[in-house]
Structure formats: C-alpha cells, structure tokens
Coordinates of C-alpha atoms in Angstrom, one line a residue:
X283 CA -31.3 -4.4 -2.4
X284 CA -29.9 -1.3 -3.9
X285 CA -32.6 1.2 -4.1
X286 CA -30.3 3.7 -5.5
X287 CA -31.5 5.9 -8.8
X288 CA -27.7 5.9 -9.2
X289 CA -27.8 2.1 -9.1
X290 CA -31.1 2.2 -11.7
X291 CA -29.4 5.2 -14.0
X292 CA -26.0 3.2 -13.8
X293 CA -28.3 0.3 -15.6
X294 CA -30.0 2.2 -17.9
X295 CA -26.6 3.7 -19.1
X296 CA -25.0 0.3 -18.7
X297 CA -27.6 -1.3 -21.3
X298 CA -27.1 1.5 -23.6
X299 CA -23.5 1.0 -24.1
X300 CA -24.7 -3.0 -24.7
X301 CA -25.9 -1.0 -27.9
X302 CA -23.4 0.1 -29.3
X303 CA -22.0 3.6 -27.0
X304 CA -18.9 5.1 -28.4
X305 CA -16.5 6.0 -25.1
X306 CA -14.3 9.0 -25.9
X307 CA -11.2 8.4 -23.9
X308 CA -8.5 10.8 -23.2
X309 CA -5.0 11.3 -21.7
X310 CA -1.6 10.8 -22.4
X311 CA -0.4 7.4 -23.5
X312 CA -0.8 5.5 -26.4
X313 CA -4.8 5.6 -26.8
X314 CA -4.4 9.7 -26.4
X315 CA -3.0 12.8 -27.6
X316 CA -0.7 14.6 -25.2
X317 CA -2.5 17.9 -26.5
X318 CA -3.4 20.7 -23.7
X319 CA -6.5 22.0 -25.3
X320 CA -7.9 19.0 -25.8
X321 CA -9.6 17.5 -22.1
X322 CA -11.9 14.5 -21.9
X323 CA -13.9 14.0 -18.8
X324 CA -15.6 10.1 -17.4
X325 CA -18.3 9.9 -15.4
X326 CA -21.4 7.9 -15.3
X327 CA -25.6 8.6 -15.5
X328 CA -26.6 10.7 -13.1
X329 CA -23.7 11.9 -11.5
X330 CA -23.5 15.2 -12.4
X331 CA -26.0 17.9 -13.9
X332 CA -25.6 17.3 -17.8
X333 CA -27.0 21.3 -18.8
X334 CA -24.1 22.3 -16.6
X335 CA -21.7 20.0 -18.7
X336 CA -22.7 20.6 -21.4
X337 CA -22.7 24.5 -20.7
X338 CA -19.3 23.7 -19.1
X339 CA -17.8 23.0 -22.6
X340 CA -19.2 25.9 -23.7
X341 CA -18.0 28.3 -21.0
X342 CA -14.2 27.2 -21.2
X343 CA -14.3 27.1 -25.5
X344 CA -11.8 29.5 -25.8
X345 CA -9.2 27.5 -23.4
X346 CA -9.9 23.7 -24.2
X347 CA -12.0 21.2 -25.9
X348 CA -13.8 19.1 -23.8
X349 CA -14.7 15.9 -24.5
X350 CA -17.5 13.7 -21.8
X351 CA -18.1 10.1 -21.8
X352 CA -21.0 8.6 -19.7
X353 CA -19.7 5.4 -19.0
X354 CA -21.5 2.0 -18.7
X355 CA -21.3 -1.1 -16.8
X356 CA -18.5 -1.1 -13.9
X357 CA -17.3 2.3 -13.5
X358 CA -14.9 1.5 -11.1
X359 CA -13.7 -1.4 -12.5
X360 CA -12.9 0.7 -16.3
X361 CA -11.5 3.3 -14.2
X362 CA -9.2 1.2 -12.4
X363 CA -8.0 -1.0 -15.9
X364 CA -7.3 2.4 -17.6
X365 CA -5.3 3.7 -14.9
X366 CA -3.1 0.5 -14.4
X367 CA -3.0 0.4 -18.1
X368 CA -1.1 4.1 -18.2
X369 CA -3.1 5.3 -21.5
X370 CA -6.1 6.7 -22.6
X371 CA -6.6 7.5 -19.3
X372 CA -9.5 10.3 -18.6
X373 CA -8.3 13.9 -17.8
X374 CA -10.5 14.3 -15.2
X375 CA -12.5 11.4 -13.9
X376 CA -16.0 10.2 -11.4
X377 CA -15.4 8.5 -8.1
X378 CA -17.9 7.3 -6.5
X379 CA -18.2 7.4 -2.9
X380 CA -18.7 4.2 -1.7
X381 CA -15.1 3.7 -4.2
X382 CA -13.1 6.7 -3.1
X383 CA -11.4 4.8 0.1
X384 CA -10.2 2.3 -2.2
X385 CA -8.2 5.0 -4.6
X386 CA -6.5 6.1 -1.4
X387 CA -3.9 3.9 -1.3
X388 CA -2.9 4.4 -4.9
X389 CA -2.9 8.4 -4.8
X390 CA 0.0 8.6 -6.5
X391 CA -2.2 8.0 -9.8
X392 CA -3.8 11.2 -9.1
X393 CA -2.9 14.9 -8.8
X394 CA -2.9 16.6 -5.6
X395 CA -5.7 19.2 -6.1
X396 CA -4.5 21.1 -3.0
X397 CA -1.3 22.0 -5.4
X398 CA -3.6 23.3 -7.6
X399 CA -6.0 25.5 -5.7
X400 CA -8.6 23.5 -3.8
X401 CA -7.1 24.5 -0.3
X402 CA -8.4 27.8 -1.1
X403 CA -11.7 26.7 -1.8
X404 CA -12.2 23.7 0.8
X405 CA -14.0 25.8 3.2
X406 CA -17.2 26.1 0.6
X407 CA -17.6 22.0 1.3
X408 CA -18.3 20.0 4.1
X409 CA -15.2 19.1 6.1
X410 CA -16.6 15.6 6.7
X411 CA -16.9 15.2 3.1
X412 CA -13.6 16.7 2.0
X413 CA -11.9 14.5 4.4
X414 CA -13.3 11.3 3.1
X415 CA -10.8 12.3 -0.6
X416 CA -7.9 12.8 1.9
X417 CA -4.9 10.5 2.2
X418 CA -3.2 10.4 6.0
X419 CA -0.4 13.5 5.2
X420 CA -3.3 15.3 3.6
X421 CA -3.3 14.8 0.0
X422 CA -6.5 15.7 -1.5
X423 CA -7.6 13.5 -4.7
X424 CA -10.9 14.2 -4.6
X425 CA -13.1 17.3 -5.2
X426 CA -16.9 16.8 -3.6
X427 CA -19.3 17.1 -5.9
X428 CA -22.4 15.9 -4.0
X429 CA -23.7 14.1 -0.7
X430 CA -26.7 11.7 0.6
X431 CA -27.7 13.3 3.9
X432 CA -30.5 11.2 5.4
X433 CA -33.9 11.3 7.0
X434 CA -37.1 9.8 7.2
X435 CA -40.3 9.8 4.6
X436 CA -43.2 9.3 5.9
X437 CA -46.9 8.7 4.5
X438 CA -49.0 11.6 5.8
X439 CA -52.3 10.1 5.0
X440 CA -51.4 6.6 7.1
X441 CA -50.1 8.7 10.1
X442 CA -53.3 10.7 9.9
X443 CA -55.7 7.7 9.6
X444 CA -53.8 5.9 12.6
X445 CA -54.3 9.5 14.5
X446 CA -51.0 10.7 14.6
X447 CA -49.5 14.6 14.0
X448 CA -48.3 14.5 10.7
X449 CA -46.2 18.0 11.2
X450 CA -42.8 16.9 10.3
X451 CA -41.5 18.9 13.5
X452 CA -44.4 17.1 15.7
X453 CA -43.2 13.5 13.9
X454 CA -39.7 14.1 14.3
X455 CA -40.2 15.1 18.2
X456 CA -42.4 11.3 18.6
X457 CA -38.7 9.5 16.5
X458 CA -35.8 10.9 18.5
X459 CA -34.9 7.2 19.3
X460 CA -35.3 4.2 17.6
X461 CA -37.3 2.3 20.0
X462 CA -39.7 5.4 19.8
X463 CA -39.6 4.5 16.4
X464 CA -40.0 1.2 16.4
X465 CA -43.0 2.0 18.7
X466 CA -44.6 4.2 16.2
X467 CA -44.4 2.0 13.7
X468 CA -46.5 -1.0 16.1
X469 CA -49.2 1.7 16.6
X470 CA -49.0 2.7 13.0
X471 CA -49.0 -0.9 11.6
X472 CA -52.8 -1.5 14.3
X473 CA -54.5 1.3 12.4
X474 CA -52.6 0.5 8.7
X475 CA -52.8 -3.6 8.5
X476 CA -50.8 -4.5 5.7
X477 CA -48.4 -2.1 6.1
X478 CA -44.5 -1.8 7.2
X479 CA -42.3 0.4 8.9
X480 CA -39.2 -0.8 6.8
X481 CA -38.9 -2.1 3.2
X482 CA -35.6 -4.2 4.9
X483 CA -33.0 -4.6 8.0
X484 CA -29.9 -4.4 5.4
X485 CA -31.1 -1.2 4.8
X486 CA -31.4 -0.3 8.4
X487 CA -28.1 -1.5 8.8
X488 CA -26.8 1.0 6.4
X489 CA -28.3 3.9 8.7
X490 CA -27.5 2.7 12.1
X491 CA -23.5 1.9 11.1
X492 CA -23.7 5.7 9.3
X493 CA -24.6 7.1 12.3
X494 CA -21.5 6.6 14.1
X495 CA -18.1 7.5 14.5
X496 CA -16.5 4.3 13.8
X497 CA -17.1 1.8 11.3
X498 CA -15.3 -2.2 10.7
X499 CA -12.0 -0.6 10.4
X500 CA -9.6 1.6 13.0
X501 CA -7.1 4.0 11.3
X502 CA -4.4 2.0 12.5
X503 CA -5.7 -0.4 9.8
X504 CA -7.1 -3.3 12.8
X505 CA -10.7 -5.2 12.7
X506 CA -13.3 -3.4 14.8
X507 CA -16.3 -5.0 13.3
X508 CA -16.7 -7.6 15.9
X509 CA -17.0 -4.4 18.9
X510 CA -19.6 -2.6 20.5
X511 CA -20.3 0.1 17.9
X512 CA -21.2 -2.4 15.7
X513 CA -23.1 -4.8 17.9
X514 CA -25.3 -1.9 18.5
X515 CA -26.4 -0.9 15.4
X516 CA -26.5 -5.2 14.2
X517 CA -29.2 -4.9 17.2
X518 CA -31.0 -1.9 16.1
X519 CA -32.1 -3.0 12.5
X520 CA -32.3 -6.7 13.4
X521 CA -35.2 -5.0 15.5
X522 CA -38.0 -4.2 12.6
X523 CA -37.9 -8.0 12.0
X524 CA -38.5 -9.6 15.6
X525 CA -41.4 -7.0 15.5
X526 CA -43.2 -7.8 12.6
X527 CA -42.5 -3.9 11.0
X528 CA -40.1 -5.4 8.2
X529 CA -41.7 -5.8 4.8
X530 CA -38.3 -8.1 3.6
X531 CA -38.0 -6.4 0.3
X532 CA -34.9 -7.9 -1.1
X533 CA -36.1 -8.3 -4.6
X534 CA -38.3 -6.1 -7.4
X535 CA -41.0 -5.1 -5.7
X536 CA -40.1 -2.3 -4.0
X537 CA -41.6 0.3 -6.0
X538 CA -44.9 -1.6 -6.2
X539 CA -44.6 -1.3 -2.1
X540 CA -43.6 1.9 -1.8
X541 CA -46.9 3.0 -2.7
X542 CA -48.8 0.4 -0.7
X543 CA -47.8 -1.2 1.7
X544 CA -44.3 1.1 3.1
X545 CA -45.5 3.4 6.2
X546 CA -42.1 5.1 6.1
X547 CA -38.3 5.5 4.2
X548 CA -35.1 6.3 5.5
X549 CA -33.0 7.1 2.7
X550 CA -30.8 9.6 1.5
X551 CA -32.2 13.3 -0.1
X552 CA -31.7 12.1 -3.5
X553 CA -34.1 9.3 -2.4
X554 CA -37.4 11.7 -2.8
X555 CA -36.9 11.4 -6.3
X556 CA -36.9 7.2 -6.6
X557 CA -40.1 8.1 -4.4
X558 CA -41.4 9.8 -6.8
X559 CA -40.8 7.7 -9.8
X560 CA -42.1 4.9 -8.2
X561 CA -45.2 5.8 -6.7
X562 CA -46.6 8.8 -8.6
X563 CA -49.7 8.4 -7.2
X564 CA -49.2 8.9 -4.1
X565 CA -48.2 13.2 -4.3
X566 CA -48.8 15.0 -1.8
X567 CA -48.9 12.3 0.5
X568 CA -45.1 12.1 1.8
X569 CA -43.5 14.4 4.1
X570 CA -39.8 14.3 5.5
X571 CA -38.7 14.9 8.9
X572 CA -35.0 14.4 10.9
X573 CA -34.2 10.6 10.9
X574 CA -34.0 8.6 14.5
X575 CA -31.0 9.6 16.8
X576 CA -29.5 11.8 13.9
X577 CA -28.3 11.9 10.3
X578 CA -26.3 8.7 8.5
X579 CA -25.1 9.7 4.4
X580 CA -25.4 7.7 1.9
X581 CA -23.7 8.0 -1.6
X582 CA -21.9 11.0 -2.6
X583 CA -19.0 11.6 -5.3
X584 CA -16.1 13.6 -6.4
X585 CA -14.6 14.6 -9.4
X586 CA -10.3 13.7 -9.7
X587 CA -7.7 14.4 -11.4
X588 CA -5.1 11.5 -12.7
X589 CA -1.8 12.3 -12.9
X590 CA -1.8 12.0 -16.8
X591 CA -4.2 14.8 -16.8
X592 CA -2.5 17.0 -19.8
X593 CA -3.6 20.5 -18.5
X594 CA -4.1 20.5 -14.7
X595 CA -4.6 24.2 -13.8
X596 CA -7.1 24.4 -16.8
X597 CA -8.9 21.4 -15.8
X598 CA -9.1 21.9 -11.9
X599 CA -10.6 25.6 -13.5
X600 CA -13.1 23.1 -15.5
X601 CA -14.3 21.2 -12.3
X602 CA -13.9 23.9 -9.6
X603 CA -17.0 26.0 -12.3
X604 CA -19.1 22.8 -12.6
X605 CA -18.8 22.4 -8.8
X606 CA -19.3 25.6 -7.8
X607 CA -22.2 26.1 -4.9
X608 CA -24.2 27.8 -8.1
X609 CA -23.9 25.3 -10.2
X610 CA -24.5 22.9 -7.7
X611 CA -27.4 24.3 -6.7
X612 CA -28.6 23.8 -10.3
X613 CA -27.4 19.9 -10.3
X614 CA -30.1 19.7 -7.5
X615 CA -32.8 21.2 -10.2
X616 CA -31.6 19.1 -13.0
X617 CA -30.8 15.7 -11.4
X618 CA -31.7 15.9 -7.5
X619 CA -28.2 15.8 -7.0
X620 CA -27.7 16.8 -3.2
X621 CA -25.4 19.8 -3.2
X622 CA -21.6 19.2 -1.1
X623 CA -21.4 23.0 -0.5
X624 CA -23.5 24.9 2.1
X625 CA -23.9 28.1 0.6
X626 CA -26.0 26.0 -2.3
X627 CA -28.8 25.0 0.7
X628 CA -29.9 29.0 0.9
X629 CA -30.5 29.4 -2.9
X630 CA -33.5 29.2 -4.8
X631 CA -33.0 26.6 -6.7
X632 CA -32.9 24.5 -3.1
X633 CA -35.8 26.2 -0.9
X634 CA -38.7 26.2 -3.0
X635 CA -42.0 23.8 -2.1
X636 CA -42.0 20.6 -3.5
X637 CA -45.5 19.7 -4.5
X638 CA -45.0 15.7 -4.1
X639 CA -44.0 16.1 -0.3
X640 CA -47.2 18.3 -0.2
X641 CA -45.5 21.7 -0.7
X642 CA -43.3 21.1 2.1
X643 CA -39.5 23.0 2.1
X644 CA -37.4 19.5 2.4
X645 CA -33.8 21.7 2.5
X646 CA -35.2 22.9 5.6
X647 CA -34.8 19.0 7.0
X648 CA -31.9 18.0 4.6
X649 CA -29.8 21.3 5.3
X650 CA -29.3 20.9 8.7
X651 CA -28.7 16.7 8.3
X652 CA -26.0 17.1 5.4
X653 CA -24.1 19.5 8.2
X654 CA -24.6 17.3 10.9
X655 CA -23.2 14.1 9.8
X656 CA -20.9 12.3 11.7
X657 CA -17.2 12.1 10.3
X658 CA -15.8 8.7 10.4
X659 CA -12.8 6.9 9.3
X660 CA -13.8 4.9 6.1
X661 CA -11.1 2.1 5.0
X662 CA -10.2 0.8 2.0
X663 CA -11.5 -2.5 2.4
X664 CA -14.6 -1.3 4.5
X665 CA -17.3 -1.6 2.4
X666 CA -15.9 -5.5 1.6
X667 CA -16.0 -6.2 5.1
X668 CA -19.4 -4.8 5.8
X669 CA -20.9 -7.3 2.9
X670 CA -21.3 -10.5 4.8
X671 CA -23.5 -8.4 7.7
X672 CA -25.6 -7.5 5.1
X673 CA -26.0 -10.9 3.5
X674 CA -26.4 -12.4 6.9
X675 CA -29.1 -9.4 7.7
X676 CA -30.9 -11.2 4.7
X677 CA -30.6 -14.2 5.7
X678 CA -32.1 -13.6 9.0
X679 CA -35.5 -12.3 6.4
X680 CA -35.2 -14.8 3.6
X681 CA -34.3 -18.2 5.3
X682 CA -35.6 -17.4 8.9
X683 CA -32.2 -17.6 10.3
X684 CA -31.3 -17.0 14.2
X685 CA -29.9 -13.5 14.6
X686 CA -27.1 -14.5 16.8
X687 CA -26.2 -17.6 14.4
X688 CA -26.2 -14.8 11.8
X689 CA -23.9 -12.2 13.8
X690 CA -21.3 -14.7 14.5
X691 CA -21.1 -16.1 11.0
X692 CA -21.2 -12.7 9.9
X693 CA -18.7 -11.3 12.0
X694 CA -16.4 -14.6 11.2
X695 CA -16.6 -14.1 6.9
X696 CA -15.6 -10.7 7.9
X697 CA -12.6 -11.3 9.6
X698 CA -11.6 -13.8 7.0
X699 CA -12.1 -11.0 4.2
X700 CA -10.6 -8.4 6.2
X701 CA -6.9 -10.8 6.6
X702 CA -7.3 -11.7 2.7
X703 CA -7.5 -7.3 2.6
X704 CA -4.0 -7.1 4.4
X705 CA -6.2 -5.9 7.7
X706 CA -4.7 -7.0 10.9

C-alpha cells in the first residue's frame, strides 16, 4: 500500500482535473509558441513549495513569463506522450524519483544541465542524489529538488507503558539491528496487546532493499535479484509476519491504525506529516530516532529540462532560485518537502521543535540519515522488477502463503519481466 502524501496529493489533484482543470502546456512544436519569454513549467501536487512558485514568477517578471501546470492523473505517463509527441512539450518539467531511471535511457530528450551551469553548483546536493539524474558519460538531466531520508517513529506513550526509555538516543541505541528490533517490538506488543510493530512486510521490504548497495539490477544491465543482497533483506521483512508484529495493512485502514494499534513507522521525513494528518490526536506522543542498521530513501524528485526548452540559460536561472538551499529550506515549511541540499539542514526554517513529535528537533535525526544513505545503482526497469516481491510479500499476509513458495515465484515473475525489459 502506498502510504505516500505524494501518492494522496497526486489523487486529490488527479480528481480535480476529473473537474474540469485547464493544463497550460508549453514548448516548441505545434501546441506552443517558440517565444523565449514565455516559459511553462509541469509538475504535480505537492512536489514543490507553491509560495516559492508562485514568488518564482514574480522574481524573474522582468526576464520571462512563467506559466505552471499541476498536473493530474499519470504524471509520468503525460510526460512521456508529450515528449514522444514533439510539441507542447513543458519547458521545464517534474520527474519523479522512483521515474527518473527510466528517462535515462532517452536523455537525448533533455538538456544537459551541466552545459548550463549545474556542475558549478552540484556540490550544494547530495552526491548520491545527483548521481541517481546521471547517465553513464555523465550527462546530468536532472536537478534534485528533494529527498526521503528514513527513520523510525515511535509511540512514546506505548514505549513508556511497556517500561522502555523513550529518549530517541536511548531507543535508537536498543534498534541498531533488526533482530534487536524485532525483539523490542515482542516486548512492546506483551505490555501493548493489540498493537504492531509494522503496518506491513512490503513496506519493510522497501527499507531493507534501500539499505544496500545493490538492488535487482548490475550496471552491466544483468539480473541480481535472485542473489544474496536480496535474499537478505526478503528474510528481514518476511520476519514481522512469522512473529506476529505485522498488522497486514494492505488496504484503507491505515490511518485509522496509525493512531491505535501501530507501535512504530519507518518511513521517509516527509512521512511525519501523513502522521500527522492521520492521527491528530495522538501529538506529542511520537518521537523519531535513526532507523535499524542505517538510513534507506524513499521518494525524492528533480526538476528537467527537455530539449525543446525555448530559453535554457533563463530557465536553468528559474529552477537553480526555486531550488536553492533557501528556498528549499522554505519548501520544508510550506509542504514538508525534505530539502536535497545540506546547507538547508542548519537553517531555521529546518531546526525548530516540532510540537507533534513532542517538541523534539527531528533534522537532528533526518540530517545526518539524508547524508548517510547508501548510493546504489538504480536501473531503468528496477522498480518493474521489484513488483512481483512486493505482491508476493502480500501474498504471504493476505492468502497465508509459504514464504519460500512466495520467493521462488517471486524471484521467477521477476526474471520473466526483467527478459521482456531487454535485461540479460
């Protein structure tokens, strides 16, 4: 189940083009004009700070008119029409994450923003994210604009009634593992009845693959999904169920849960906030501490140029402002949009108290996590190869199948998908 706000904003902006949303689309071609000063810039709910959009137009007035579209529905999938289609093609354009390994392949439909000054700058941005926008002889089609460094909520008030240190230092000291962990969570679930450690082992999954340096694809473009790396982590979050710790959310219920009957998260930073909006009444009863064995990310997303764009220098000017470590600071304020640039973690926009997590400093647990996650080769058809692990995950919850039935049958649909993907 996808927990994501992005995946909930994406909806709600999804449902309001339904209703009649007007999508200004730009670029050369026949839909566009092939005028300089006028740029139009896609993206979708929630992906970046609107106030510094909106200001953004503002700001470069003088130079250019920019135009913004919050698209609906499949962002990827409009993205990817409109650039096979050659015209009204965006100016400057969203990727998501989870999408930008699929663009690589096809760079040549975007500008190379090292050409147009973002060498200069890359050293204000994680290297682990940069890289993820880079083709193999270092083209760069992505700029970051943000990142999901993990860790772990945890319910205060249910470690405190089971006896246990709620200082997020003093938790994170009892979780270095996962079978300490997993152990917590059995002592936790004696004193808590009714309660689980995790809302599901797809999830899990999701953390314990993030974690490493390798994922179902080698850069030499060969099937690694059936190795060790992988076994490990199928292992790991297969373990919550065989213990009894996994509440098998795989459907609506989470945010009734995850004010109930949920003993901890692991999710990404901009998780706090679907927290938040789901359990209000539980503030001041979360805290956040550093996640089991180390940091995984989750979600993140870069701004890119197509190669239609009609004013490149003036529009890498457009997005370099809106991404500055300032301004994305300020994304973090307006839309808990985690921040891709260091210098961002120190301001104060970022290191204020945060009432719901009972006035602790949470950049003083995701700072450290967003710099300390592990780079690894993502490939295009990755994340269609990791989908049958995940269905087979929920399998193992929903129709009480065998693990190891599930692993092989998961590991088989993934070959099958990764030969249909050209992987050898």
């Amino acid at each position: 189940m996808d927990l994501s706000r992005r995946g909930f904003l994406q909806a709600a902006v999804f449902t309001a083009a339904a209703s009649g949303l007007t999508v200004a689309c730009g670029g050369s071609g026949s839909g566009g004009t092939k005028n300089g000063k006028d740029l139009t810039l896609w993206y979708w709910g929630g992906a970046l700070s609107d106030k510094v959009v909106a200001e953004a137009k503002t700001h470069f007035s003088s130079q250019v008119k920019l135009t913004t579209a919050s698209i609906g529905g499949d962002f990827k999938q409009k993205l990817t029409t409109t650039l096979a289609a050659g015209s009204s093609v965006p100016d400057i354009t969203g990727i998501k994450g989870e999408d930008i390994a699929s663009f690589l392949p096809n760079a040549s439909r975007f500008l190379d923003l090292n050409e147009l000054g973002f060498k200069k700058l890359s050293s204000q941005y994680l290297d682990w994210k940069t890289k993820l926008a880079q083709t193999s002889d270092g083209k760069q089609i992505g700029f970051p604009i943000d990142i999901g460094p993990t860790a772990l909520f945890y319910r205060a008030d249910l470690f405190a009634k089971a006896g246990v240190d709620t200082d997020p230092d003093k938790v994170a000291a009892l979780v270095k593992t996962w079978e300490d962990y997993f152990a917590l969570g059995t002592e936790l679930q004696k004193k808590n009845p009714g309660t689980y450690l995790v809302n599901n082992i797809s999830s899990m999954f999701d953390m314990t693959v993030g974690q490493g340096t390798q994922r179902f694809i080698d850069k030499n473009n060969h099937f690694i999904g059936d190795q060790d790396h992988i076994r490990a982590a199928w292992t790991t979050s297969v373990r919550p169920y065989t213990l009894g710790l996994d509440a098998k959310i795989n459907d609506n219920t989470w945010n009734a849960a995850v004010g109930k009957n949920l003993l901890t998260e692991l999710g990404a930073a901009w998780h706090a906030l679907d927290i938040e909006q789901a359990a209000p009444g539980t503030k001041g009863k979360w805290r956040v501490c550093a996640m089991p064995v180390g940091p995984a990310n989750q979600g993140g997303s870069y701004l890119a140029l197509p190669k239609q764009c009609r004013n490149p220098e003036e529009a890498f000017k457009i997005i370099s402002w809106i991404l500055s470590p300032a301004n994305d600071a300020r994304g973090f304020t307006d839309a808990a949009i985690f921040p891709a640039a260091p210098a961002a973690y120190a301001m104060p926009a970022m290191t204020g108290p945060d009432a719901f997590f009972g006035g602790q400093k949470i950049i003083e647990v995701f700072g450290p996590a967003a710099k300390a996650v592990p780079s690894a080769y993502e490939a295009p058809a990755d994340a269609a190869v990791m989908a049958p692990y995940k269905t087979e995950l929920t399998n193992i919850e929903a129709k009480g199948k065998k693990p190891d039935d599930a692993w092989k049958d998961a590991v088989s649909q993934a070959k099958q998908i990764a030969r249909r993907q050209g992987v050898s």
